[in-house]
Amino acid sequence: MNQLALGEAAPPCAPLTAQDYKSNYKPIWCPGCGDYTVLSSITKALAALQLRPEKVAVVSGIGCSSRIPAYTACYGFHGVHGRSLAAATGLKVARPDLTVLVASGDGDGYSIGGNHFLHACRRNVDLTYIVMDNHVYGMTKGQPSPTTEPDWDSKLAPGGTGLRSFHPLVIALASGANFVARAFSGDPNGTADILARAIRHPGFSFVEILSPCVTFRPEQRGWKERVHGAPVEATDDPARAARRIMTDDGFNLGVLYAGDRPAFPGPARAASASIADIEAEFAP
Amino acid sequence: MELASTREPAARPAASGPEPPRPGGSISIALAGSGGSGVMTAGNLLLDAAARAGLYGLMVRTSGPQIRGGEAAALLRLATVPTESLDDGFDLLLALDWQNVNRFADEIPLRASGLLLGDADEGEPPPVFLAGGARFVSLPLKKTAKAIRGAWTNMVALGVAGRLAGIPAQALEAAVQASWKRDAAGLEANLQALRAGFEAGGAVEAGHGAPALAPASATQGTTPGAAPGTASADRWLLSGNEGAGLGALRGGIRFVAAYPITPATEMLEWLAPALTRVGGTLLQAEDELASINMAIGASFGGVPSLTATAGPGLSLMAEGIGLAVSAEVPVVIVDVMRGGPSTGIPAKSEQSDLSFAVDGLHGDAPRLVLAPTSITDCVATTQWAVELAEATQAPAIVLSDQFMGQSRAIVDRPPDPGFAARRLVAEADAPDFRRYRNTESGVSPMAIPGTPGTVYTADGLEKTEAGIPSSQARDHSLQLDKRERKLRQHDYGRWWADLEGSGDAAILTFGSVTGVAREALARLAAQGIALRLVALRLLAPALPEQLAEALAGVERVLVVEQNHSAQLFRYLRAMHDLPGRPASFHRPGPLPIRPGELADAIIEWRSR
Ligand SMILES: Cc1ncc(C[n+]2csc(CCOP(=O)(O)OP(=O)(O)O)c2C)c(N)n1
Ligand code: SF4
């Protein structure tokens, strides 16, 4: 639980609205891109939690989706491709008082950043990891990503990759994520609700947001007809959650797993020694 | 260009011939054995005892490519004055067994007056060590240990070596006692073994003339106020890796993320508990890409941060270091250099990451590169690196190396020069806040998350002064210029180099080779040959004016370094107008450059 951040949230006067979490910069996504509504879901979730914007940091790598930090009125860190979870881990461990969100794409998060994904789940630092999954590399103009269907035809993989697509939710569960959910950018209220729950949940929370790339995967506009709510409530049994996720159709939305592993690194420890104490140990 | 290349290490340098004067007097002892024989423990205890007896000294660890197991040797030099370099030859080689000991033939050249000690029960001694005139003396090391229940052979060896080095029994016993706190029975047995060895050493002394082994002018227990066998709080036992860790703490580092790699790991192992004790955190990252990005993330959060690695890890960090340059996030990277390229020679020293450190990032990416000039200086240089990184909001690479990092020395307590992290931070609600504002110094106040009214996004993309991504030519040149200017304009004071000596010829060097150069120059000075020494502590940014001033009146320079391609020589030639016909003395590792080898090279260079 973001005890510190929530504790300090007392609004000075009028409650903050979603607008208060938006920066003045106009997003430069393609018209119709799913990432617009992901941005508004994030600002809605922050307003729901009434977190002071300066006490929130949004960290990202590189990709269309990774542009999110500058569009919020929070502190932002727009680093290098694939390393957002590492930067966010350092930030949160060094500054446990901040609420840290991580924004990523499926290429950024699962391909170049795949190893960090596994270890962030394992490490269970109190982060909220938001992956805008469009099953394609948007920014570099339409190459297959780890979640792309095997037969999707592209310039870089004519006739399809022939590779089985990656299953991020199950991988997150198996690696130890403490909270696993799926959302859809076309449902900003539902997504904001899931994000608020993810932020509040202690430990590593992973939210996959299906977010269409209308430019390179125009057929993804049809996702709004395919999505449906989770038929049952979240479970705290990873095996049950994994089974459910493995057998669903990939469009099943909601919180799918909420565990209770304690977050890393636990409460900050106060200094127990001075540097002089440590130096004294060098004398023979 | 004149390249006085000695690419091939001189074979078994100076094992015979007239012995050069040894300033202050020192004795060189090697303890060798197969991995697990306890030679490193014995070596460490010998060094500890020497410190208690008021001596200075150095212990270099060496082993085969396997890191664990196989052959291992502890190379010690004990002296009456601080010493930062191995000597040309060894007075004593004590082998616990002969297994693969001849692999050390190049590393442990025995003097003509030297002694080879070992167990005759282990078979014939390797003749390679006796070729230069050294004598073999057989000792029943194993039998002696076996006769005492629970005793170890290496403690017998410690007794022998300690006696022959002239260390009082009291100091040896105190060292053994301090290391054996938990097991009273074990301690008693091994003290017995130590005493048996000490006695055996006395017999060797009587029969073979130990005075040849005694340091020329050593008087034991000379530390003011310290009786033999008493530890002096003003003397420390310190490795370069620990020194760099301590410098980081003193400078204010409170977050470290790193991935283990030889020979940097001990720095992390020292830091992990130490950081926790001062309220900081160390994370073992999943790889070096994570390490550098974690450190940058923590520093973005306002906490001074560091990562440590060696060559292969530094390569993996390159993109992250560039991010720190562009986003203007302070971070310190300690690179403990080893032989390369690729995984190269992990546990042996070289100075071959210099080119990568000063030039190896994509784009125009100004960064700080520093190098400690000794084990003691690992403390101050790392501490300074923290201050510089924080003050300039840039990455600082500290080029340590295996020789400094993994060697332990008896040193005077390193003074605290007071370098500390002082970051220019934006105040809450700063009017017209622009994170990347083009100030006169090039340094702009950095807003720390949590501060109201100054939110911004740190970015690796090129940006406007407000931090908005931009591909405009004007923004790019403005930011490139700002990032370069803030490093060039910083006042580095007198710390940029160690300047010593006088004369119209100068030796330029950096890193652990500085200790070798100091000793070579001292020997030459004793022969009436005066030279200047410039040991560069700040390698980037280059300071052409300061170097020109330091070289005023100098007619010729010789650049000395331990790598195959003369990286410092080429870098200095590119960045400075070196006087006269600059020459280079360079050869790769892993054999350390010896003071005599360098002194000979300098004499040869002067005659050209
Ligand atoms: C080290 C590195 N390799 C490659 C790139 C090029 N690159 C930029 S974004 C991107 C993929 C982004 O795809 P995704 O994460 O799915 O995000 P989207 O644009 O679809 O939101 C790639 C390969 C890079 N910036 N850095
Ligand atoms: S390319 Fe795709 S992902 Fe990128 S902005 Fe356009 S629609 Fe969105």
PDB file of C-alpha atoms in Angstrom, chain B residues 202-401:
ATOM      1  CA  GLY B 202      64.685 -19.513  12.589  1.00  0.00           C
ATOM      2  CA  ALA B 203      66.547 -22.633  11.522  1.00  0.00           C
ATOM      3  CA  VAL B 204      66.397 -21.524   7.885  1.00  0.00           C
ATOM      4  CA  GLU B 205      67.714 -18.152   8.950  1.00  0.00           C
ATOM      5  CA  ALA B 206      70.596 -19.737  10.820  1.00  0.00           C
ATOM      6  CA  GLY B 207      71.519 -22.047   7.986  1.00  0.00           C
ATOM      7  CA  HIS B 208      71.021 -19.873   4.941  1.00  0.00           C
ATOM      8  CA  GLY B 209      71.740 -16.320   5.950  1.00  0.00           C
ATOM      9  CA  ALA B 210      68.477 -14.565   6.406  1.00  0.00           C
ATOM     10  CA  PRO B 211      70.119 -11.145   6.528  1.00  0.00           C
ATOM     11  CA  ALA B 212      69.966 -11.165   2.722  1.00  0.00           C
ATOM     12  CA  LEU B 213      66.223 -11.235   3.142  1.00  0.00           C
ATOM     13  CA  ALA B 214      66.037  -8.470   5.695  1.00  0.00           C
ATOM     14  CA  PRO B 215      64.946  -5.124   4.365  1.00  0.00           C
ATOM     15  CA  ALA B 216      67.917  -2.841   3.860  1.00  0.00           C
ATOM     16  CA  SER B 217      66.913  -0.337   6.488  1.00  0.00           C
ATOM     17  CA  ALA B 218      63.868  -1.833   8.097  1.00  0.00           C
ATOM     18  CA  THR B 219      63.380  -1.308  11.771  1.00  0.00           C
ATOM     19  CA  GLN B 220      60.315  -3.131  12.943  1.00  0.00           C
ATOM     20  CA  GLY B 221      57.679  -1.416  15.000  1.00  0.00           C
ATOM     21  CA  THR B 222      58.523   2.109  13.992  1.00  0.00           C
ATOM     22  CA  THR B 223      55.004   3.487  13.880  1.00  0.00           C
ATOM     23  CA  PRO B 224      55.100   6.364  16.347  1.00  0.00           C
ATOM     24  CA  GLY B 225      53.394   5.409  19.561  1.00  0.00           C
ATOM     25  CA  ALA B 226      52.806   1.825  18.530  1.00  0.00           C
ATOM     26  CA  ALA B 227      54.584  -1.003  20.265  1.00  0.00           C
ATOM     27  CA  PRO B 228      55.193  -4.099  18.164  1.00  0.00           C
ATOM     28  CA  GLY B 229      52.096  -6.216  18.166  1.00  0.00           C
ATOM     29  CA  THR B 230      49.883  -3.204  18.686  1.00  0.00           C
ATOM     30  CA  ALA B 231      47.604  -2.031  15.937  1.00  0.00           C
ATOM     31  CA  SER B 232      47.839   1.637  15.062  1.00  0.00           C
ATOM     32  CA  ALA B 233      44.545   3.345  14.331  1.00  0.00           C
ATOM     33  CA  ASP B 234      46.391   5.570  11.881  1.00  0.00           C
ATOM     34  CA  ARG B 235      47.357   2.612   9.718  1.00  0.00           C
ATOM     35  CA  TRP B 236      44.715   0.853   7.708  1.00  0.00           C
ATOM     36  CA  LEU B 237      44.512  -2.397   5.824  1.00  0.00           C
ATOM     37  CA  LEU B 238      42.702  -1.396   2.680  1.00  0.00           C
ATOM     38  CA  SER B 239      41.976  -2.775  -0.773  1.00  0.00           C
ATOM     39  CA  GLY B 240      41.261  -0.474  -3.683  1.00  0.00           C
ATOM     40  CA  ASN B 241      37.774  -1.943  -3.999  1.00  0.00           C
ATOM     41  CA  GLU B 242      37.043  -1.183  -0.357  1.00  0.00           C
ATOM     42  CA  GLY B 243      38.629   2.234  -0.805  1.00  0.00           C
ATOM     43  CA  ALA B 244      36.340   3.049  -3.714  1.00  0.00           C
ATOM     44  CA  GLY B 245      33.367   1.877  -1.643  1.00  0.00           C
ATOM     45  CA  LEU B 246      34.418   4.080   1.244  1.00  0.00           C
ATOM     46  CA  GLY B 247      34.958   7.057  -1.062  1.00  0.00           C
ATOM     47  CA  ALA B 248      31.426   6.527  -2.361  1.00  0.00           C
ATOM     48  CA  LEU B 249      30.026   6.557   1.182  1.00  0.00           C
ATOM     49  CA  ARG B 250      32.050   9.595   2.182  1.00  0.00           C
ATOM     50  CA  GLY B 251      30.900  11.415  -0.928  1.00  0.00           C
ATOM     51  CA  GLY B 252      27.261  10.744  -0.057  1.00  0.00           C
ATOM     52  CA  ILE B 253      26.282   7.800  -2.271  1.00  0.00           C
ATOM     53  CA  ARG B 254      23.192   6.179  -0.723  1.00  0.00           C
ATOM     54  CA  PHE B 255      21.956   3.971  -3.558  1.00  0.00           C
ATOM     55  CA  VAL B 256      23.897   1.317  -5.437  1.00  0.00           C
ATOM     56  CA  ALA B 257      22.652  -1.130  -8.051  1.00  0.00           C
ATOM     57  CA  ALA B 258      25.079  -3.546  -9.639  1.00  0.00           C
ATOM     58  CA  TYR B 259      25.617  -6.964 -11.163  1.00  0.00           C
ATOM     59  CA  PRO B 260      28.525  -9.096  -9.891  1.00  0.00           C
ATOM     60  CA  ILE B 261      31.650  -9.219 -12.052  1.00  0.00           C
ATOM     61  CA  THR B 262      35.313  -9.883 -11.338  1.00  0.00           C
ATOM     62  CA  PRO B 263      37.214  -7.832 -10.216  1.00  0.00           C
ATOM     63  CA  ALA B 264      34.552  -5.352  -9.052  1.00  0.00           C
ATOM     64  CA  THR B 265      32.531  -7.724  -6.882  1.00  0.00           C
ATOM     65  CA  GLU B 266      34.416  -7.124  -3.615  1.00  0.00           C
ATOM     66  CA  MET B 267      33.522  -3.470  -3.830  1.00  0.00           C
ATOM     67  CA  LEU B 268      29.837  -4.437  -3.841  1.00  0.00           C
ATOM     68  CA  GLU B 269      30.324  -7.021  -1.104  1.00  0.00           C
ATOM     69  CA  TRP B 270      31.935  -4.359   1.058  1.00  0.00           C
ATOM     70  CA  LEU B 271      29.253  -1.817   0.221  1.00  0.00           C
ATOM     71  CA  ALA B 272      26.183  -4.015   0.768  1.00  0.00           C
ATOM     72  CA  PRO B 273      26.349  -4.070   4.587  1.00  0.00           C
ATOM     73  CA  ALA B 274      28.088  -0.680   4.869  1.00  0.00           C
ATOM     74  CA  LEU B 275      25.389   1.081   2.848  1.00  0.00           C
ATOM     75  CA  THR B 276      22.633  -0.545   4.909  1.00  0.00           C
ATOM     76  CA  ARG B 277      24.332   0.604   8.090  1.00  0.00           C
ATOM     77  CA  VAL B 278      24.341   4.227   6.959  1.00  0.00           C
ATOM     78  CA  GLY B 279      20.704   4.009   5.838  1.00  0.00           C
ATOM     79  CA  GLY B 280      21.247   3.440   2.113  1.00  0.00           C
ATOM     80  CA  THR B 281      20.338   0.553  -0.193  1.00  0.00           C
ATOM     81  CA  LEU B 282      22.214  -1.800  -2.482  1.00  0.00           C
ATOM     82  CA  LEU B 283      20.295  -3.806  -5.081  1.00  0.00           C
ATOM     83  CA  GLN B 284      21.699  -6.748  -6.981  1.00  0.00           C
ATOM     84  CA  ALA B 285      20.271  -6.025 -10.401  1.00  0.00           C
ATOM     85  CA  GLU B 286      19.430  -8.664 -13.011  1.00  0.00           C
ATOM     86  CA  ASP B 287      22.124  -7.312 -15.347  1.00  0.00           C
ATOM     87  CA  GLU B 288      24.223  -4.233 -16.066  1.00  0.00           C
ATOM     88  CA  LEU B 289      21.511  -2.653 -18.218  1.00  0.00           C
ATOM     89  CA  ALA B 290      19.280  -2.712 -15.162  1.00  0.00           C
ATOM     90  CA  SER B 291      22.123  -1.590 -12.867  1.00  0.00           C
ATOM     91  CA  ILE B 292      22.854   1.650 -14.645  1.00  0.00           C
ATOM     92  CA  ASN B 293      19.190   2.448 -15.229  1.00  0.00           C
ATOM     93  CA  MET B 294      18.316   1.724 -11.593  1.00  0.00           C
ATOM     94  CA  ALA B 295      21.104   4.034 -10.463  1.00  0.00           C
ATOM     95  CA  ILE B 296      19.878   6.738 -12.839  1.00  0.00           C
ATOM     96  CA  GLY B 297      16.291   6.284 -11.617  1.00  0.00           C
ATOM     97  CA  ALA B 298      17.367   6.633  -7.974  1.00  0.00           C
ATOM     98  CA  SER B 299      19.453   9.693  -8.767  1.00  0.00           C
ATOM     99  CA  PHE B 300      16.537  11.243 -10.671  1.00  0.00           C
ATOM    100  CA  GLY B 301      14.747  10.791  -7.339  1.00  0.00           C
ATOM    101  CA  GLY B 302      17.430  12.897  -5.641  1.00  0.00           C
ATOM    102  CA  VAL B 303      19.564  10.178  -4.048  1.00  0.00           C
ATOM    103  CA  PRO B 304      23.257  10.132  -5.079  1.00  0.00           C
ATOM    104  CA  SER B 305      23.787   6.809  -6.834  1.00  0.00           C
ATOM    105  CA  LEU B 306      26.510   4.545  -8.073  1.00  0.00           C
ATOM    106  CA  THR B 307      27.121   1.333  -9.970  1.00  0.00           C
ATOM    107  CA  ALA B 308      30.318  -0.685 -10.209  1.00  0.00           C
ATOM    108  CA  THR B 309      31.422  -3.079 -12.915  1.00  0.00           C
ATOM    109  CA  ALA B 310      34.275  -4.250 -15.136  1.00  0.00           C
ATOM    110  CA  GLY B 311      34.835  -4.097 -18.918  1.00  0.00           C
ATOM    111  CA  PRO B 312      32.000  -6.307 -20.257  1.00  0.00           C
ATOM    112  CA  GLY B 313      29.546  -4.624 -17.888  1.00  0.00           C
ATOM    113  CA  LEU B 314      30.745  -1.177 -18.894  1.00  0.00           C
ATOM    114  CA  SER B 315      29.981  -2.049 -22.521  1.00  0.00           C
ATOM    115  CA  LEU B 316      26.437  -3.001 -21.556  1.00  0.00           C
ATOM    116  CA  MET B 317      26.009   0.263 -19.679  1.00  0.00           C
ATOM    117  CA  ALA B 318      26.971   2.474 -22.595  1.00  0.00           C
ATOM    118  CA  GLU B 319      23.415   3.362 -23.632  1.00  0.00           C
ATOM    119  CA  GLY B 320      22.465   4.124 -20.035  1.00  0.00           C
ATOM    120  CA  ILE B 321      25.481   6.355 -19.503  1.00  0.00           C
ATOM    121  CA  GLY B 322      24.428   8.285 -22.602  1.00  0.00           C
ATOM    122  CA  LEU B 323      20.978   8.670 -21.053  1.00  0.00           C
ATOM    123  CA  ALA B 324      22.575  10.173 -17.937  1.00  0.00           C
ATOM    124  CA  VAL B 325      24.473  12.605 -20.181  1.00  0.00           C
ATOM    125  CA  SER B 326      21.347  13.675 -22.041  1.00  0.00           C
ATOM    126  CA  ALA B 327      18.892  13.703 -19.135  1.00  0.00           C
ATOM    127  CA  GLU B 328      21.588  15.379 -16.987  1.00  0.00           C
ATOM    128  CA  VAL B 329      21.279  12.925 -14.135  1.00  0.00           C
ATOM    129  CA  PRO B 330      24.363  12.538 -11.912  1.00  0.00           C
ATOM    130  CA  VAL B 331      25.628   8.986 -11.544  1.00  0.00           C
ATOM    131  CA  VAL B 332      28.978   7.374 -10.720  1.00  0.00           C
ATOM    132  CA  ILE B 333      30.212   4.282 -12.554  1.00  0.00           C
ATOM    133  CA  VAL B 334      33.263   2.541 -11.117  1.00  0.00           C
ATOM    134  CA  ASP B 335      34.940   0.380 -13.759  1.00  0.00           C
ATOM    135  CA  VAL B 336      37.531  -1.960 -12.267  1.00  0.00           C
ATOM    136  CA  MET B 337      39.530  -2.653 -15.432  1.00  0.00           C
ATOM    137  CA  ARG B 338      40.743  -6.133 -16.295  1.00  0.00           C
ATOM    138  CA  GLY B 339      42.302  -7.657 -19.406  1.00  0.00           C
ATOM    139  CA  GLY B 340      40.089  -7.544 -22.481  1.00  0.00           C
ATOM    140  CA  PRO B 341      38.437  -7.482 -25.014  1.00  0.00           C
ATOM    141  CA  SER B 342      35.339  -9.571 -24.283  1.00  0.00           C
ATOM    142  CA  THR B 343      35.665 -11.629 -21.118  1.00  0.00           C
ATOM    143  CA  GLY B 344      39.430 -11.425 -21.620  1.00  0.00           C
ATOM    144  CA  ILE B 345      41.448 -12.114 -18.474  1.00  0.00           C
ATOM    145  CA  PRO B 346      39.012 -11.533 -15.615  1.00  0.00           C
ATOM    146  CA  ALA B 347      41.290 -11.677 -12.572  1.00  0.00           C
ATOM    147  CA  LYS B 348      44.292  -9.803 -13.949  1.00  0.00           C
ATOM    148  CA  SER B 349      44.990  -6.150 -14.439  1.00  0.00           C
ATOM    149  CA  GLU B 350      45.144  -3.953 -17.520  1.00  0.00           C
ATOM    150  CA  GLN B 351      44.390  -0.354 -18.403  1.00  0.00           C
ATOM    151  CA  SER B 352      42.596  -1.000 -21.653  1.00  0.00           C
ATOM    152  CA  ASP B 353      39.124   0.496 -21.030  1.00  0.00           C
ATOM    153  CA  LEU B 354      40.391   4.064 -21.264  1.00  0.00           C
ATOM    154  CA  SER B 355      39.435   4.632 -24.897  1.00  0.00           C
ATOM    155  CA  PHE B 356      35.966   3.280 -24.274  1.00  0.00           C
ATOM    156  CA  ALA B 357      35.533   5.424 -21.179  1.00  0.00           C
ATOM    157  CA  VAL B 358      36.559   8.669 -22.854  1.00  0.00           C
ATOM    158  CA  ASP B 359      35.086   8.033 -26.301  1.00  0.00           C
ATOM    159  CA  GLY B 360      32.825   5.002 -26.250  1.00  0.00           C
ATOM    160  CA  LEU B 361      29.327   6.464 -26.294  1.00  0.00           C
ATOM    161  CA  HIS B 362      27.171   7.258 -29.293  1.00  0.00           C
ATOM    162  CA  GLY B 363      26.469  10.852 -30.179  1.00  0.00           C
ATOM    163  CA  ASP B 364      28.438  13.722 -28.689  1.00  0.00           C
ATOM    164  CA  ALA B 365      28.277  12.746 -25.051  1.00  0.00           C
ATOM    165  CA  PRO B 366      30.507  14.691 -22.661  1.00  0.00           C
ATOM    166  CA  ARG B 367      31.181  12.812 -19.467  1.00  0.00           C
ATOM    167  CA  LEU B 368      33.672  12.798 -16.606  1.00  0.00           C
ATOM    168  CA  VAL B 369      36.398  10.166 -16.503  1.00  0.00           C
ATOM    169  CA  LEU B 370      38.643   9.858 -13.474  1.00  0.00           C
ATOM    170  CA  ALA B 371      41.314   7.433 -12.331  1.00  0.00           C
ATOM    171  CA  PRO B 372      42.688   6.880  -8.832  1.00  0.00           C
ATOM    172  CA  THR B 373      46.496   6.966  -8.639  1.00  0.00           C
ATOM    173  CA  SER B 374      46.877   4.424  -5.817  1.00  0.00           C
ATOM    174  CA  ILE B 375      44.937   2.138  -3.501  1.00  0.00           C
ATOM    175  CA  THR B 376      44.680   4.962  -0.968  1.00  0.00           C
ATOM    176  CA  ASP B 377      43.603   7.334  -3.685  1.00  0.00           C
ATOM    177  CA  CYS B 378      40.684   5.057  -4.617  1.00  0.00           C
ATOM    178  CA  VAL B 379      38.988   6.673  -1.610  1.00  0.00           C
ATOM    179  CA  ALA B 380      39.547  10.316  -2.554  1.00  0.00           C
ATOM    180  CA  THR B 381      39.045   9.879  -6.292  1.00  0.00           C
ATOM    181  CA  THR B 382      35.730   8.066  -5.905  1.00  0.00           C
ATOM    182  CA  GLN B 383      34.664  10.651  -3.363  1.00  0.00           C
ATOM    183  CA  TRP B 384      35.633  13.403  -5.795  1.00  0.00           C
ATOM    184  CA  ALA B 385      33.769  11.624  -8.593  1.00  0.00           C
ATOM    185  CA  VAL B 386      30.590  11.795  -6.494  1.00  0.00           C
ATOM    186  CA  GLU B 387      31.066  15.508  -5.942  1.00  0.00           C
ATOM    187  CA  LEU B 388      31.807  16.179  -9.624  1.00  0.00           C
ATOM    188  CA  ALA B 389      28.909  14.084 -10.902  1.00  0.00           C
ATOM    189  CA  GLU B 390      26.488  15.824  -8.560  1.00  0.00           C
ATOM    190  CA  ALA B 391      27.881  19.310  -9.172  1.00  0.00           C
ATOM    191  CA  THR B 392      27.788  18.950 -12.960  1.00  0.00           C
ATOM    192  CA  GLN B 393      24.745  16.644 -13.202  1.00  0.00           C
ATOM    193  CA  ALA B 394      26.701  14.276 -15.423  1.00  0.00           C
ATOM    194  CA  PRO B 395      27.916  10.676 -15.321  1.00  0.00           C
ATOM    195  CA  ALA B 396      31.399  10.144 -13.884  1.00  0.00           C
ATOM    196  CA  ILE B 397      33.326   7.006 -14.787  1.00  0.00           C
ATOM    197  CA  VAL B 398      36.028   6.021 -12.297  1.00  0.00           C
ATOM    198  CA  LEU B 399      38.704   3.851 -13.913  1.00  0.00           C
ATOM    199  CA  SER B 400      40.060   1.666 -11.170  1.00  0.00           C
ATOM    200  CA  ASP B 401      41.783  -1.570 -12.131  1.00  0.00           C
TER     201      ASP B 401
END
